[in-house]
Short mmCIF file of C-alpha atoms in Angstrom, two decimals:
data_model
loop_
_atom_site.label_atom_id
_atom_site.label_comp_id
_atom_site.label_asym_id
_atom_site.label_seq_id
_atom_site.Cartn_x
_atom_site.Cartn_y
_atom_site.Cartn_z
CA MET M 1 -26.68 -35.63 -11.11
CA THR M 2 -28.87 -34.55 -8.82
CA THR M 3 -28.77 -37.55 -6.29
CA ALA M 4 -25.58 -39.60 -4.74
CA THR M 5 -25.24 -43.30 -3.52
CA VAL M 6 -24.22 -43.70 0.31
CA GLY M 7 -22.32 -46.28 1.70
CA ASP M 8 -25.38 -48.63 2.75
CA GLY M 9 -26.91 -48.36 -0.84
CA ARG M 10 -29.40 -45.81 0.03
CA ARG M 11 -30.08 -42.90 -2.34
CA ALA M 12 -28.85 -39.49 -0.70
CA ALA M 13 -31.67 -36.42 -1.35
CA GLY M 14 -30.39 -33.97 -3.79
CA PRO M 15 -31.55 -30.69 -4.94
CA ALA M 16 -34.22 -32.32 -7.09
CA VAL M 17 -35.62 -34.42 -4.12
CA ARG M 18 -36.15 -31.38 -1.88
CA GLU M 19 -37.59 -29.65 -4.34
CA SER M 20 -40.14 -32.37 -5.11
CA GLU M 21 -41.19 -32.10 -1.43
CA TYR M 22 -42.79 -28.86 -1.86
CA VAL M 23 -44.24 -30.00 -5.75
CA GLY M 24 -47.98 -28.40 -5.94
CA THR M 25 -47.77 -25.78 -3.08
CA GLY M 26 -48.96 -22.91 -5.29
CA GLN M 27 -51.88 -25.21 -6.47
CA LEU M 28 -52.71 -26.25 -2.91
CA PHE M 29 -52.02 -22.41 -1.81
CA ARG M 30 -54.85 -21.23 -4.30
CA PHE M 31 -57.21 -24.45 -3.09
CA PHE M 32 -57.04 -23.04 0.61
CA LEU M 33 -58.03 -19.43 -0.45
CA ARG M 34 -60.54 -20.56 -2.40
CA ARG M 35 -61.92 -22.86 0.33
CA SER M 36 -61.54 -20.24 3.03
CA ARG M 37 -62.11 -17.08 1.35
CA LEU M 38 -65.38 -16.22 3.07
CA ALA M 39 -63.68 -16.96 6.53
CA LEU M 40 -60.55 -15.08 5.72
CA VAL M 41 -62.68 -12.14 4.50
CA LEU M 42 -64.97 -12.11 7.77
CA TRP M 43 -61.86 -12.66 9.96
CA VAL M 44 -59.61 -10.09 8.46
CA LEU M 45 -62.09 -7.38 8.01
CA GLY M 46 -63.83 -8.13 11.29
CA THR M 47 -60.34 -7.76 13.33
CA ALA M 48 -58.95 -4.82 11.41
CA GLY M 49 -62.31 -2.87 11.03
CA LEU M 50 -62.20 -2.56 15.12
CA TYR M 51 -58.65 -0.33 15.19
CA PRO M 52 -60.48 2.34 13.03
CA LEU M 53 -63.68 2.24 14.64
CA THR M 54 -62.10 2.60 18.29
CA ALA M 55 -59.92 5.28 16.97
CA VAL M 56 -62.76 7.56 15.60
CA ALA M 57 -64.90 6.78 18.66
CA LEU M 58 -62.24 7.50 21.08
CA ALA M 59 -61.69 10.82 19.15
CA GLY M 60 -65.49 11.70 19.50
CA ALA M 61 -65.90 10.86 22.94
CA TYR M 62 -62.83 12.43 24.20
CA PRO M 63 -62.53 15.70 21.48
CA THR M 64 -60.03 17.88 23.68
CA GLN M 65 -56.67 17.28 25.11
CA ALA M 66 -57.96 17.86 28.48
CA ASP M 67 -60.34 15.55 28.17
CA LEU M 68 -57.96 12.54 27.18
CA ASP M 69 -55.78 14.11 30.03
CA LYS M 70 -58.60 13.16 32.34
CA LEU M 71 -58.72 9.93 30.99
CA ALA M 72 -55.51 9.14 31.25
CA ALA M 73 -55.04 10.20 35.03
CA SER M 74 -57.99 7.98 35.96
CA MET M 75 -56.13 5.05 34.55
CA SER M 76 -52.45 5.36 34.66
CA GLY M 77 -50.54 3.12 37.52
CA ASN M 78 -53.93 1.21 38.24
CA ALA M 79 -53.35 -2.97 38.46
CA ALA M 80 -56.95 -3.83 36.92
CA VAL M 81 -56.20 -1.36 33.96
CA ILE M 82 -52.94 -2.80 33.44
CA ALA M 83 -53.95 -6.40 33.62
CA MET M 84 -56.96 -6.14 31.49
CA ALA M 85 -55.38 -4.75 28.39
CA GLY M 86 -51.74 -3.93 28.92
CA PRO M 87 -48.95 -1.46 30.01
CA ASP M 88 -50.45 2.37 30.49
CA LEU M 89 -48.31 4.19 27.78
CA GLU M 90 -49.43 7.61 26.04
CA LEU M 91 -53.11 7.01 27.67
CA ASN M 92 -53.52 10.87 26.94
CA THR M 93 -53.45 10.31 23.43
CA VAL M 94 -55.84 8.96 20.78
CA GLY M 95 -53.29 6.51 19.39
CA GLY M 96 -52.21 5.35 22.56
CA GLN M 97 -55.65 4.58 23.85
CA THR M 98 -56.33 2.84 20.71
CA ALA M 99 -53.22 0.80 21.29
CA TRP M 100 -54.00 0.02 24.86
CA GLN M 101 -57.46 -1.02 23.94
CA LEU M 102 -56.65 -3.25 20.91
CA SER M 103 -53.25 -4.48 21.34
CA ALA M 104 -53.75 -7.16 23.17
CA PHE M 105 -57.43 -8.00 22.34
CA GLY M 106 -56.52 -7.58 18.57
CA ALA M 107 -53.48 -9.86 18.86
CA ILE M 108 -55.90 -12.79 20.46
CA LEU M 109 -58.30 -12.37 17.35
CA ALA M 110 -55.32 -12.94 15.10
CA GLY M 111 -53.98 -15.78 17.34
CA LEU M 112 -57.37 -17.53 16.87
CA MET M 113 -57.71 -16.55 13.29
CA SER M 114 -54.21 -18.36 12.76
CA THR M 115 -55.26 -21.29 14.30
CA PHE M 116 -58.55 -21.74 12.48
CA LEU M 117 -56.38 -21.62 9.39
CA VAL M 118 -54.18 -24.13 10.71
CA ALA M 119 -56.62 -26.37 12.01
CA ARG M 120 -58.79 -26.43 9.03
CA HIS M 121 -55.93 -26.84 6.54
CA ALA M 122 -53.24 -28.65 8.46
CA ARG M 123 -55.33 -30.99 10.34
CA SER M 124 -58.81 -31.52 9.49
CA GLY M 125 -58.37 -32.84 6.12
CA GLU M 126 -56.01 -35.43 7.35
CA GLU M 127 -58.60 -36.12 10.17
CA SER M 128 -61.55 -36.39 7.69
CA GLY M 129 -59.54 -38.53 5.02
CA ALA M 130 -59.93 -35.75 2.41
CA ASP M 131 -56.47 -35.11 2.14
CA GLU M 132 -55.58 -38.49 0.94
CA LEU M 133 -57.50 -37.56 -2.37
CA ILE M 134 -54.93 -34.91 -2.43
CA GLY M 135 -51.73 -36.68 -1.60
CA SER M 136 -53.11 -38.97 -4.72
CA GLY M 137 -51.99 -36.34 -6.72
CA VAL M 138 -48.76 -34.44 -7.77
CA VAL M 139 -48.52 -32.99 -4.47
CA GLY M 140 -45.14 -32.94 -2.18
CA ARG M 141 -45.19 -34.33 1.12
CA GLY M 142 -44.11 -30.84 2.63
CA ALA M 143 -46.64 -29.04 0.19
CA PRO M 144 -49.86 -28.97 2.65
CA ILE M 145 -47.63 -27.22 5.19
CA ALA M 146 -46.24 -24.97 3.02
CA ALA M 147 -49.29 -24.09 1.84
CA THR M 148 -50.65 -23.41 5.22
CA VAL M 149 -48.17 -21.19 6.30
CA LEU M 150 -48.78 -19.14 3.31
CA THR M 151 -52.53 -19.05 4.00
CA VAL M 152 -51.66 -17.60 7.22
CA LEU M 153 -49.07 -15.28 6.22
CA LEU M 154 -51.48 -13.90 3.76
CA ALA M 155 -54.13 -13.25 6.41
CA ASN M 156 -51.79 -11.65 8.96
CA VAL M 157 -50.14 -9.22 6.25
CA ALA M 158 -53.54 -8.45 5.24
CA LEU M 159 -54.11 -7.33 8.73
CA ILE M 160 -51.04 -5.51 8.89
CA VAL M 161 -51.63 -3.27 6.05
CA ILE M 162 -55.58 -2.69 6.59
CA VAL M 163 -54.55 -1.69 10.32
CA GLY M 164 -51.60 0.61 9.37
CA LEU M 165 -53.72 2.17 6.55
CA SER M 166 -56.67 2.56 8.20
CA LEU M 167 -54.98 4.21 11.76
CA THR M 168 -53.04 6.38 9.38
CA ALA M 169 -56.17 7.67 7.46
CA CYS M 170 -57.73 8.44 11.15
CA GLY M 171 -54.80 10.80 11.48
CA LEU M 172 -52.87 9.21 14.00
CA SER M 173 -48.98 8.88 13.17
CA ALA M 174 -48.20 6.28 10.68
CA ALA M 175 -45.26 4.94 12.70
CA GLY M 176 -47.41 4.01 15.40
CA SER M 177 -50.10 2.98 13.24
CA TRP M 178 -47.59 0.39 11.28
CA THR M 179 -46.24 -0.58 14.62
CA LEU M 180 -49.75 -1.62 15.84
CA GLY M 181 -50.67 -3.17 12.90
CA ALA M 182 -47.31 -5.37 12.76
CA ALA M 183 -47.84 -6.39 16.58
CA CYS M 184 -51.19 -7.64 15.87
CA GLY M 185 -50.36 -9.41 12.57
CA LEU M 186 -46.97 -11.12 13.76
CA THR M 187 -48.35 -12.09 16.76
CA GLY M 188 -50.88 -14.13 14.94
CA VAL M 189 -48.14 -15.52 12.54
CA VAL M 190 -46.53 -16.91 16.02
CA PHE M 191 -49.78 -18.19 17.25
CA GLY M 192 -50.45 -19.86 13.59
CA GLY M 193 -46.62 -21.19 14.05
CA LEU M 194 -47.48 -22.87 17.48
CA ALA M 195 -50.70 -24.35 16.02
CA LEU M 196 -48.39 -25.73 13.20
CA ILE M 197 -46.86 -27.56 15.78
CA PHE M 198 -49.68 -28.58 17.94
CA ALA M 199 -51.06 -30.28 14.12
CA GLN M 200 -48.08 -32.36 14.36
CA VAL M 201 -48.38 -33.52 18.16
CA SER M 202 -52.25 -33.89 18.06
CA SER M 203 -54.21 -36.39 15.58
CA THR M 204 -57.31 -34.22 15.90
CA THR M 205 -58.79 -31.05 15.29
CA ARG M 206 -59.96 -30.40 18.53
CA GLY M 207 -56.39 -31.64 19.99
CA VAL M 208 -55.19 -28.37 17.78
CA TRP M 209 -57.69 -26.17 19.13
CA GLY M 210 -57.57 -27.11 22.74
CA MET M 211 -53.80 -26.67 22.53
CA SER M 212 -53.88 -23.44 20.71
CA GLY M 213 -56.51 -22.27 23.22
CA ALA M 214 -54.38 -22.93 26.00
CA ALA M 215 -51.17 -21.40 24.57
CA ILE M 216 -53.18 -17.98 23.96
CA GLY M 217 -54.64 -18.20 27.09
CA LEU M 218 -51.21 -18.70 28.70
CA ALA M 219 -49.76 -15.73 26.63
CA TYR M 220 -52.37 -13.28 27.97
CA ALA M 221 -52.20 -14.43 31.65
CA LEU M 222 -48.08 -14.23 31.70
CA ARG M 223 -48.89 -10.84 29.76
CA ALA M 224 -51.19 -9.81 32.89
CA VAL M 225 -48.99 -10.93 35.57
CA GLY M 226 -45.93 -9.72 34.31
CA ASP M 227 -47.07 -6.06 33.35
CA VAL M 228 -49.21 -5.77 36.66
CA SER M 229 -46.12 -7.13 38.83
CA ASN M 230 -43.17 -5.43 36.26
CA ASN M 231 -41.28 -8.50 36.20
CA PRO M 232 -39.90 -10.48 33.08
CA ALA M 233 -42.95 -12.64 33.05
CA ARG M 234 -44.38 -10.47 29.88
CA TRP M 235 -41.32 -11.48 27.90
CA LEU M 236 -42.55 -15.00 27.91
CA SER M 237 -45.90 -13.85 26.11
CA PRO M 238 -45.98 -13.35 22.45
CA ILE M 239 -48.75 -10.46 23.06
CA GLY M 240 -46.04 -8.73 25.24
CA TRP M 241 -43.94 -8.80 22.79
CA GLY M 242 -46.07 -7.14 20.48
CA GLN M 243 -46.95 -4.57 23.17
CA GLN M 244 -43.43 -3.75 23.77
CA ALA M 245 -43.08 -2.46 20.64
CA ARG M 246 -44.63 0.85 21.96
CA ALA M 247 -47.07 1.77 19.31
CA TYR M 248 -47.54 5.80 19.54
CA ALA M 249 -45.28 5.62 22.55
CA GLY M 250 -41.80 5.97 21.21
CA GLU M 251 -41.83 2.85 18.78
CA ARG M 252 -39.51 0.11 19.01
CA TRP M 253 -38.82 -2.35 16.47
CA TRP M 254 -36.96 -4.93 18.19
CA PRO M 255 -39.52 -6.65 19.66
CA LEU M 256 -41.11 -7.16 16.44
CA ALA M 257 -38.15 -8.81 15.45
CA MET M 258 -38.38 -11.07 18.58
CA LEU M 259 -42.12 -12.29 17.19
CA VAL M 260 -40.42 -12.92 13.38
CA VAL M 261 -37.80 -15.19 14.63
CA VAL M 262 -40.00 -17.01 16.70
CA ALA M 263 -42.62 -17.55 14.17
CA VAL M 264 -39.63 -18.75 11.69
CA VAL M 265 -38.36 -21.37 14.44
CA ALA M 266 -41.82 -22.63 15.16
CA VAL M 267 -42.55 -23.43 11.26
CA ALA M 268 -39.49 -24.96 11.15
CA VAL M 269 -40.09 -27.27 14.28
CA ALA M 270 -43.21 -27.97 12.56
CA THR M 271 -41.81 -28.87 9.41
CA VAL M 272 -39.44 -31.58 11.03
CA LEU M 273 -42.15 -32.66 13.21
CA ARG M 274 -44.05 -33.46 10.23
CA SER M 275 -41.27 -35.63 8.98
CA ARG M 276 -41.33 -37.70 11.57
CA ARG M 277 -44.81 -38.75 11.79
CA ASP M 278 -47.37 -40.75 9.80
CA PHE M 279 -50.31 -39.34 7.72
CA GLY M 280 -53.22 -39.12 9.77
CA SER M 281 -51.51 -39.84 13.05
CA GLY M 282 -49.93 -37.44 15.52
CA LEU M 283 -46.87 -37.86 17.55
CA LEU M 284 -49.16 -38.18 20.78
CA ARG M 285 -50.60 -41.36 19.58
CA GLN M 286 -54.44 -42.08 20.39
CA HIS M 287 -54.47 -45.51 22.26
CA PRO M 288 -57.90 -47.73 22.44
CA GLY M 289 -59.90 -48.05 25.49
CA PRO M 290 -60.44 -51.02 27.38
CA SER M 291 -62.44 -53.69 25.42
CA SER M 292 -64.60 -54.48 28.14
CA ARG M 293 -66.54 -51.07 27.65
CA ALA M 294 -65.67 -49.81 24.24
CA TRP M 295 -69.10 -48.21 24.11
CA GLY M 296 -69.46 -47.53 27.64
CA GLY M 297 -72.93 -46.63 28.53
CA GLY M 298 -73.96 -45.31 24.68
CA ALA M 299 -73.48 -41.97 23.06
CA TYR M 300 -73.76 -39.60 26.05
CA GLU M 301 -70.65 -41.64 27.74
CA LEU M 302 -69.01 -41.64 24.39
CA SER M 303 -69.69 -37.73 23.93
CA TRP M 304 -68.08 -37.14 27.48
CA ARG M 305 -65.19 -39.39 26.93
CA LEU M 306 -64.11 -37.27 23.83
CA ALA M 307 -64.88 -33.83 25.26
CA ARG M 308 -63.51 -34.67 28.84
CA PRO M 309 -60.07 -33.36 28.17
CA ALA M 310 -60.97 -30.13 26.81
CA ILE M 311 -63.77 -29.61 29.31
CA ILE M 312 -61.33 -30.10 32.08
CA GLY M 313 -58.86 -27.65 30.31
CA TRP M 314 -61.63 -25.05 29.93
CA ILE M 315 -62.61 -25.33 33.36
CA LEU M 316 -59.26 -25.24 35.05
CA GLY M 317 -58.27 -22.08 32.39
CA LEU M 318 -61.18 -20.15 33.42
CA MET M 319 -60.52 -21.09 36.93
CA PHE M 320 -56.93 -19.65 36.58
CA GLY M 321 -58.30 -16.46 34.81
CA GLY M 322 -60.59 -15.80 37.82
CA ALA M 323 -57.99 -16.32 40.09
CA ALA M 324 -55.76 -14.08 38.37
CA TYR M 325 -58.63 -11.26 38.50
CA GLY M 326 -59.04 -11.88 42.25
CA SER M 327 -55.65 -11.34 42.73
CA ILE M 328 -56.42 -7.74 42.14
CA GLY M 329 -58.12 -7.47 45.31
CA ASP M 330 -59.40 -3.95 45.96
CA GLY M 331 -56.63 -2.40 43.71
CA VAL M 332 -59.36 -1.18 41.32
CA ASP M 333 -60.43 1.38 43.86
CA ASP M 334 -57.46 3.27 42.67
CA VAL M 335 -59.10 4.37 39.45
CA ILE M 336 -62.07 6.07 41.14
CA SER M 337 -59.73 9.34 42.02
CA GLY M 338 -60.18 9.78 38.17
CA ASP M 339 -62.79 9.71 35.25
CA SER M 340 -66.47 9.66 36.53
CA ASP M 341 -67.39 8.41 33.08
CA LEU M 342 -65.09 5.31 33.42
CA THR M 343 -66.32 5.17 37.17
CA GLY M 344 -69.92 5.17 36.06
CA SER M 345 -69.69 2.62 33.79
CA LEU M 346 -68.35 0.08 35.98
CA THR M 347 -70.80 1.44 39.06
CA GLY M 348 -73.84 1.97 36.96
CA GLY M 349 -74.20 5.38 38.28
CA GLN M 350 -74.11 3.92 42.19
CA SER M 351 -71.53 5.55 44.49
CA ALA M 352 -67.92 4.40 44.03
CA GLY M 353 -66.10 2.47 46.67
CA SER M 354 -67.43 -1.05 46.95
CA ALA M 355 -69.92 -0.38 44.04
CA LEU M 356 -66.69 -0.14 41.73
CA VAL M 357 -65.36 -3.22 43.00
CA ASP M 358 -68.53 -4.97 42.43
CA GLY M 359 -69.04 -3.80 39.17
CA PHE M 360 -65.23 -4.82 38.28
CA TYR M 361 -65.90 -8.17 39.17
CA GLY M 362 -69.02 -8.55 37.58
CA SER M 363 -67.72 -7.25 34.39
CA ALA M 364 -64.82 -10.01 34.69
CA VAL M 365 -67.47 -12.64 35.11
CA LEU M 366 -69.64 -11.24 32.09
CA MET M 367 -65.95 -11.76 30.14
CA PHE M 368 -65.65 -15.35 31.73
CA ALA M 369 -69.16 -15.78 30.56
CA ILE M 370 -68.66 -14.73 27.01
CA ILE M 371 -65.83 -16.73 26.74
CA ALA M 372 -67.41 -19.78 28.07
CA ALA M 373 -70.25 -19.53 25.30
CA GLY M 374 -67.47 -19.81 22.58
CA PHE M 375 -66.61 -23.51 24.28
CA ALA M 376 -70.30 -24.12 24.20
CA VAL M 377 -70.62 -23.43 20.82
CA ASN M 378 -67.69 -25.60 19.72
CA LEU M 379 -69.34 -28.54 22.02
CA VAL M 380 -72.62 -28.29 19.75
CA LEU M 381 -70.69 -28.09 16.58
CA ARG M 382 -68.98 -31.25 17.31
CA ALA M 383 -71.57 -32.89 16.40
CA HIS M 384 -72.25 -31.26 13.07
CA ARG M 385 -68.27 -32.22 12.24
CA ASP M 386 -68.51 -35.96 13.34
CA GLU M 387 -71.56 -35.83 10.97
CA THR M 388 -69.34 -34.40 8.15
CA ALA M 389 -66.34 -36.27 8.86
CA HIS M 390 -68.59 -39.62 8.85
CA HIS M 391 -67.78 -40.56 12.69
CA ALA M 392 -71.52 -40.43 13.36
CA GLU M 393 -72.29 -43.21 10.68
CA PRO M 394 -71.39 -46.17 13.18
CA LEU M 395 -73.33 -44.74 15.97
CA LEU M 396 -76.51 -44.29 13.35
CA VAL M 397 -76.08 -47.53 12.18
CA ALA M 398 -75.79 -49.19 15.28
CA GLY M 399 -79.27 -48.13 16.38
CA VAL M 400 -78.53 -44.95 18.30
CA ARG M 401 -81.49 -42.33 17.64
CA ARG M 402 -80.50 -39.13 16.02
CA THR M 403 -82.37 -37.04 19.36
CA THR M 404 -79.89 -39.29 21.45
CA TYR M 405 -76.76 -38.52 19.28
CA LEU M 406 -77.45 -34.76 18.79
CA GLY M 407 -78.62 -34.74 22.70
CA SER M 408 -75.39 -36.05 23.80
CA HIS M 409 -73.51 -33.16 22.57
CA VAL M 410 -76.08 -30.59 23.42
CA VAL M 411 -76.24 -31.70 26.82
CA LEU M 412 -72.41 -31.14 27.31
CA ALA M 413 -73.30 -27.65 25.84
CA LEU M 414 -75.71 -27.08 28.56
CA THR M 415 -73.42 -27.96 31.18
CA ALA M 416 -69.48 -27.67 31.22
CA PRO M 417 -69.43 -24.08 30.17
CA VAL M 418 -71.68 -23.36 32.87
CA VAL M 419 -69.45 -25.21 35.36
CA ALA M 420 -66.73 -23.39 33.83
CA VAL M 421 -68.19 -19.92 34.60
CA VAL M 422 -69.09 -20.86 38.04
CA ALA M 423 -65.80 -22.54 38.82
CA ALA M 424 -64.12 -19.22 37.38
CA GLY M 425 -66.15 -16.90 39.76
CA ALA M 426 -65.74 -19.18 42.85
CA ALA M 427 -61.84 -18.87 42.01
CA SER M 428 -62.04 -14.95 41.71
CA GLY M 429 -63.93 -14.50 45.03
CA LEU M 430 -61.48 -16.58 47.08
CA VAL M 431 -58.55 -15.11 45.76
CA TYR M 432 -60.32 -11.59 46.10
CA GLY M 433 -60.97 -12.90 49.74
CA ILE M 434 -57.29 -13.47 50.32
CA VAL M 435 -55.53 -10.94 48.78
CA SER M 436 -58.34 -7.94 50.32
CA GLY M 437 -58.05 -9.84 53.62
CA GLY M 438 -61.34 -9.84 53.91
CA THR M 439 -64.18 -12.69 53.70
CA PRO M 440 -63.95 -14.80 50.49
CA ARG M 441 -66.71 -14.05 48.10
CA VAL M 442 -66.96 -17.31 46.44
CA ALA M 443 -70.67 -18.11 46.60
CA GLU M 444 -71.27 -14.45 45.38
CA PHE M 445 -69.06 -14.20 42.87
CA ALA M 446 -70.10 -18.03 41.80
CA GLY M 447 -73.67 -17.18 41.85
CA ALA M 448 -72.79 -14.53 39.66
CA GLY M 449 -71.29 -17.27 36.78
CA LEU M 450 -74.59 -18.88 37.49
CA GLY M 451 -76.70 -15.92 36.53
CA TYR M 452 -75.51 -16.47 32.64
CA THR M 453 -76.75 -19.79 32.68
CA PRO M 454 -79.85 -18.84 30.61
CA ALA M 455 -77.94 -16.51 28.40
CA LEU M 456 -75.14 -19.47 27.78
CA TRP M 457 -78.14 -21.77 26.95
CA THR M 458 -79.81 -19.25 24.43
CA VAL M 459 -76.57 -19.20 22.59
CA VAL M 460 -76.63 -23.22 22.38
CA ALA M 461 -79.97 -23.14 21.54
CA VAL M 462 -78.97 -20.82 18.40
CA THR M 463 -76.41 -23.44 17.47
CA VAL M 464 -78.57 -26.27 17.82
CA VAL M 465 -80.94 -24.27 15.15
CA LEU M 466 -78.22 -23.91 12.92
CA VAL M 467 -76.78 -27.64 13.32
CA GLY M 468 -80.39 -29.14 12.80
CA ALA M 469 -82.06 -27.15 10.17
CA ALA M 470 -78.95 -25.39 7.95
CA PRO M 471 -75.89 -27.49 9.00
CA ARG M 472 -74.35 -25.41 5.74
CA PHE M 473 -74.38 -22.10 7.99
CA ALA M 474 -73.79 -23.84 11.61
CA ALA M 475 -70.57 -21.56 11.30
CA LEU M 476 -72.58 -18.46 11.82
CA SER M 477 -73.14 -19.34 15.50
CA TRP M 478 -69.77 -17.69 16.19
CA VAL M 479 -71.24 -14.38 14.92
CA VAL M 480 -73.43 -14.48 18.43
CA VAL M 481 -70.15 -14.98 20.43
CA ALA M 482 -68.29 -12.19 18.33
CA PHE M 483 -71.28 -9.78 18.82
CA ALA M 484 -71.40 -10.39 22.67
CA ALA M 485 -67.90 -9.80 22.87
CA ILE M 486 -67.77 -7.03 20.82
CA ALA M 487 -71.23 -5.36 22.34
CA MET M 488 -69.44 -6.03 26.05
CA PHE M 489 -65.91 -4.03 25.22
CA PHE M 490 -66.86 -1.79 22.82
CA GLY M 491 -70.44 -0.98 22.96
CA PRO M 492 -70.31 2.06 25.24
CA LEU M 493 -67.12 3.27 23.42
CA LEU M 494 -68.91 3.12 19.84
CA LYS M 495 -72.04 4.13 21.27
CA PHE M 496 -74.50 1.30 20.12
CA PRO M 497 -77.99 1.98 20.60
CA GLN M 498 -79.82 -0.08 23.28
CA TRP M 499 -81.84 -1.89 20.65
CA LEU M 500 -78.40 -3.51 18.96
CA LEU M 501 -77.11 -4.15 22.44
CA ASP M 502 -80.30 -5.88 23.24
CA ILE M 503 -79.75 -8.65 20.48
CA SER M 504 -76.90 -10.06 22.66
CA PRO M 505 -78.60 -12.57 25.32
CA PHE M 506 -75.92 -11.16 27.93
CA THR M 507 -77.36 -7.84 27.73
CA HIS M 508 -80.25 -8.79 29.57
CA ILE M 509 -78.63 -10.27 32.73
CA ALA M 510 -77.93 -8.36 35.55
CA LEU M 511 -74.15 -7.50 36.65
CA VAL M 512 -74.27 -9.19 39.87
CA PRO M 513 -72.83 -8.64 42.53
CA LEU M 514 -73.27 -4.75 41.58
CA ASP M 515 -76.89 -5.11 40.71
CA ASP M 516 -79.60 -7.38 41.96
CA VAL M 517 -80.68 -10.62 39.89
CA ARG M 518 -83.57 -9.85 37.75
CA TRP M 519 -85.51 -12.87 37.20
CA THR M 520 -87.90 -12.15 34.13
CA PRO M 521 -84.94 -12.30 31.59
CA LEU M 522 -83.86 -15.33 33.20
CA ILE M 523 -86.86 -16.97 32.86
CA VAL M 524 -87.68 -15.67 29.10
CA LEU M 525 -84.13 -16.85 28.09
CA THR M 526 -84.71 -20.12 29.36
CA VAL M 527 -87.81 -20.46 27.79
CA ILE M 528 -86.36 -19.13 24.49
CA ALA M 529 -83.65 -21.45 24.50
CA ALA M 530 -86.02 -24.84 25.48
CA ALA M 531 -88.08 -23.84 22.19
CA LEU M 532 -84.87 -23.60 19.84
CA ILE M 533 -83.55 -26.56 21.35
CA ALA M 534 -86.38 -28.24 20.45
CA ALA M 535 -86.91 -26.78 17.04
CA GLY M 536 -83.59 -27.73 16.13
CA THR M 537 -83.61 -31.18 16.99
CA THR M 538 -86.64 -31.68 15.46
CA ALA M 539 -85.27 -30.41 12.24
CA PHE M 540 -82.21 -32.57 12.68
CA THR M 541 -84.16 -35.55 13.21
CA ARG M 542 -86.18 -34.62 9.26
CA ARG M 543 -83.57 -33.83 7.28
CA ASP M 544 -80.41 -36.00 5.77
CA ILE M 545 -77.71 -37.07 7.40
CA ASP M 546 -74.47 -36.54 5.92
CA CYS M 547 -73.20 -40.19 6.21
#
């Protein structure tokens, strides 16, 4: 007997019932791998490949121990350095420098990869109705979530293995290499577990992305605050746990065990929550709006209402990030007592002092602009997602023109990210003035953010072209953002040629307030963006709509 009768006549679940919950997990797992094989390869190789590239570049840039000692002396104990990437452990070694430069950045990439997989396989299918076809077959209720967990595990285990093997092959210690790889992969699994919880809470893919993005951003901020102030806040961050494993600096395995435990707990919580919600819904139910203004002001107001929570969240998130960087104040001045190369990279060859502060905050605003570019891409891609999910059909059937439908998303993408970057710059300038005891530099830093408007518009324009002319390849718009980030963080270290750096639209914008505004690139990028948006919109009106 596999079941038993309880007092009220219901049949209690036995082993066969529990096993049936996961029937079809293997087949679904293989389907997920086929569906996401290209994305998996790009995510895993793109993230893992940064580690050996960085190690080789560091070994070439600092060939002697004296060079490494000089570099470490310029960075150790500096609040700006610690806030950006993590604790300054063994920075006089290639391994220590590799871990410092990539431990936080790699963990964020792993977290985004895991979020992508969870959003795609644990929520997107339910939202579009595709999972109804899967559920009509011989598939247990728990199979989709189990297959998603296996997919996330496989991707992050691949990260661990590739990072560990490649860094060991570069001549770094095996213990440190595998610790750094494990910190990256296990942090990714933790964020995947959290995304799985959010997939049960939210009924939409964008809700999963919004909550997961906030969690990753909060983890980074807590790590930065905890490391700079040397307080327990770092232990509230999965990114901090991975860094506390101390790769190449006297490895500790117990912080990695913390990541494993939290990941298991997160998956267990998500599984329980999945059993307590209806198919296609979330624990946070969406309520209908007032019937008197169901469609409000048309497609533009509808797009605004749907995107408003994410827009507010992104603006507040970047403002918080700007305030966090502003709180460093003039602490960045400490770095000028060390390596002249590092000083030159921040000052553009100008004399140190205030130029170093300007260079640091100019670089911070550039980082916020690249982050906002990801938000801009996501806003445009919503038009494509709504099209493929058949959400655009009611609007188009009701007489909304295609240009209006696409334009309602493009307008938000052209404005909201710019507001977010300007807000981040303003917050940074305000807090900087408070901490340093000088005059707040709100207008100056906000203006630096405003200067990236043409670059952001160019990213939007490329996405519009892909959505309009080649919707199957719309996801390639993320390559523009990824390349801009790599060029910013690793371009000088990897010695990218100038022509390669010039591919990124952000390269052409002056690093204000360090440099004076260059108007010609702003005008050229604006014209290019306008032309591409017009071309993409025209292509969208002439192709078949997936309705």
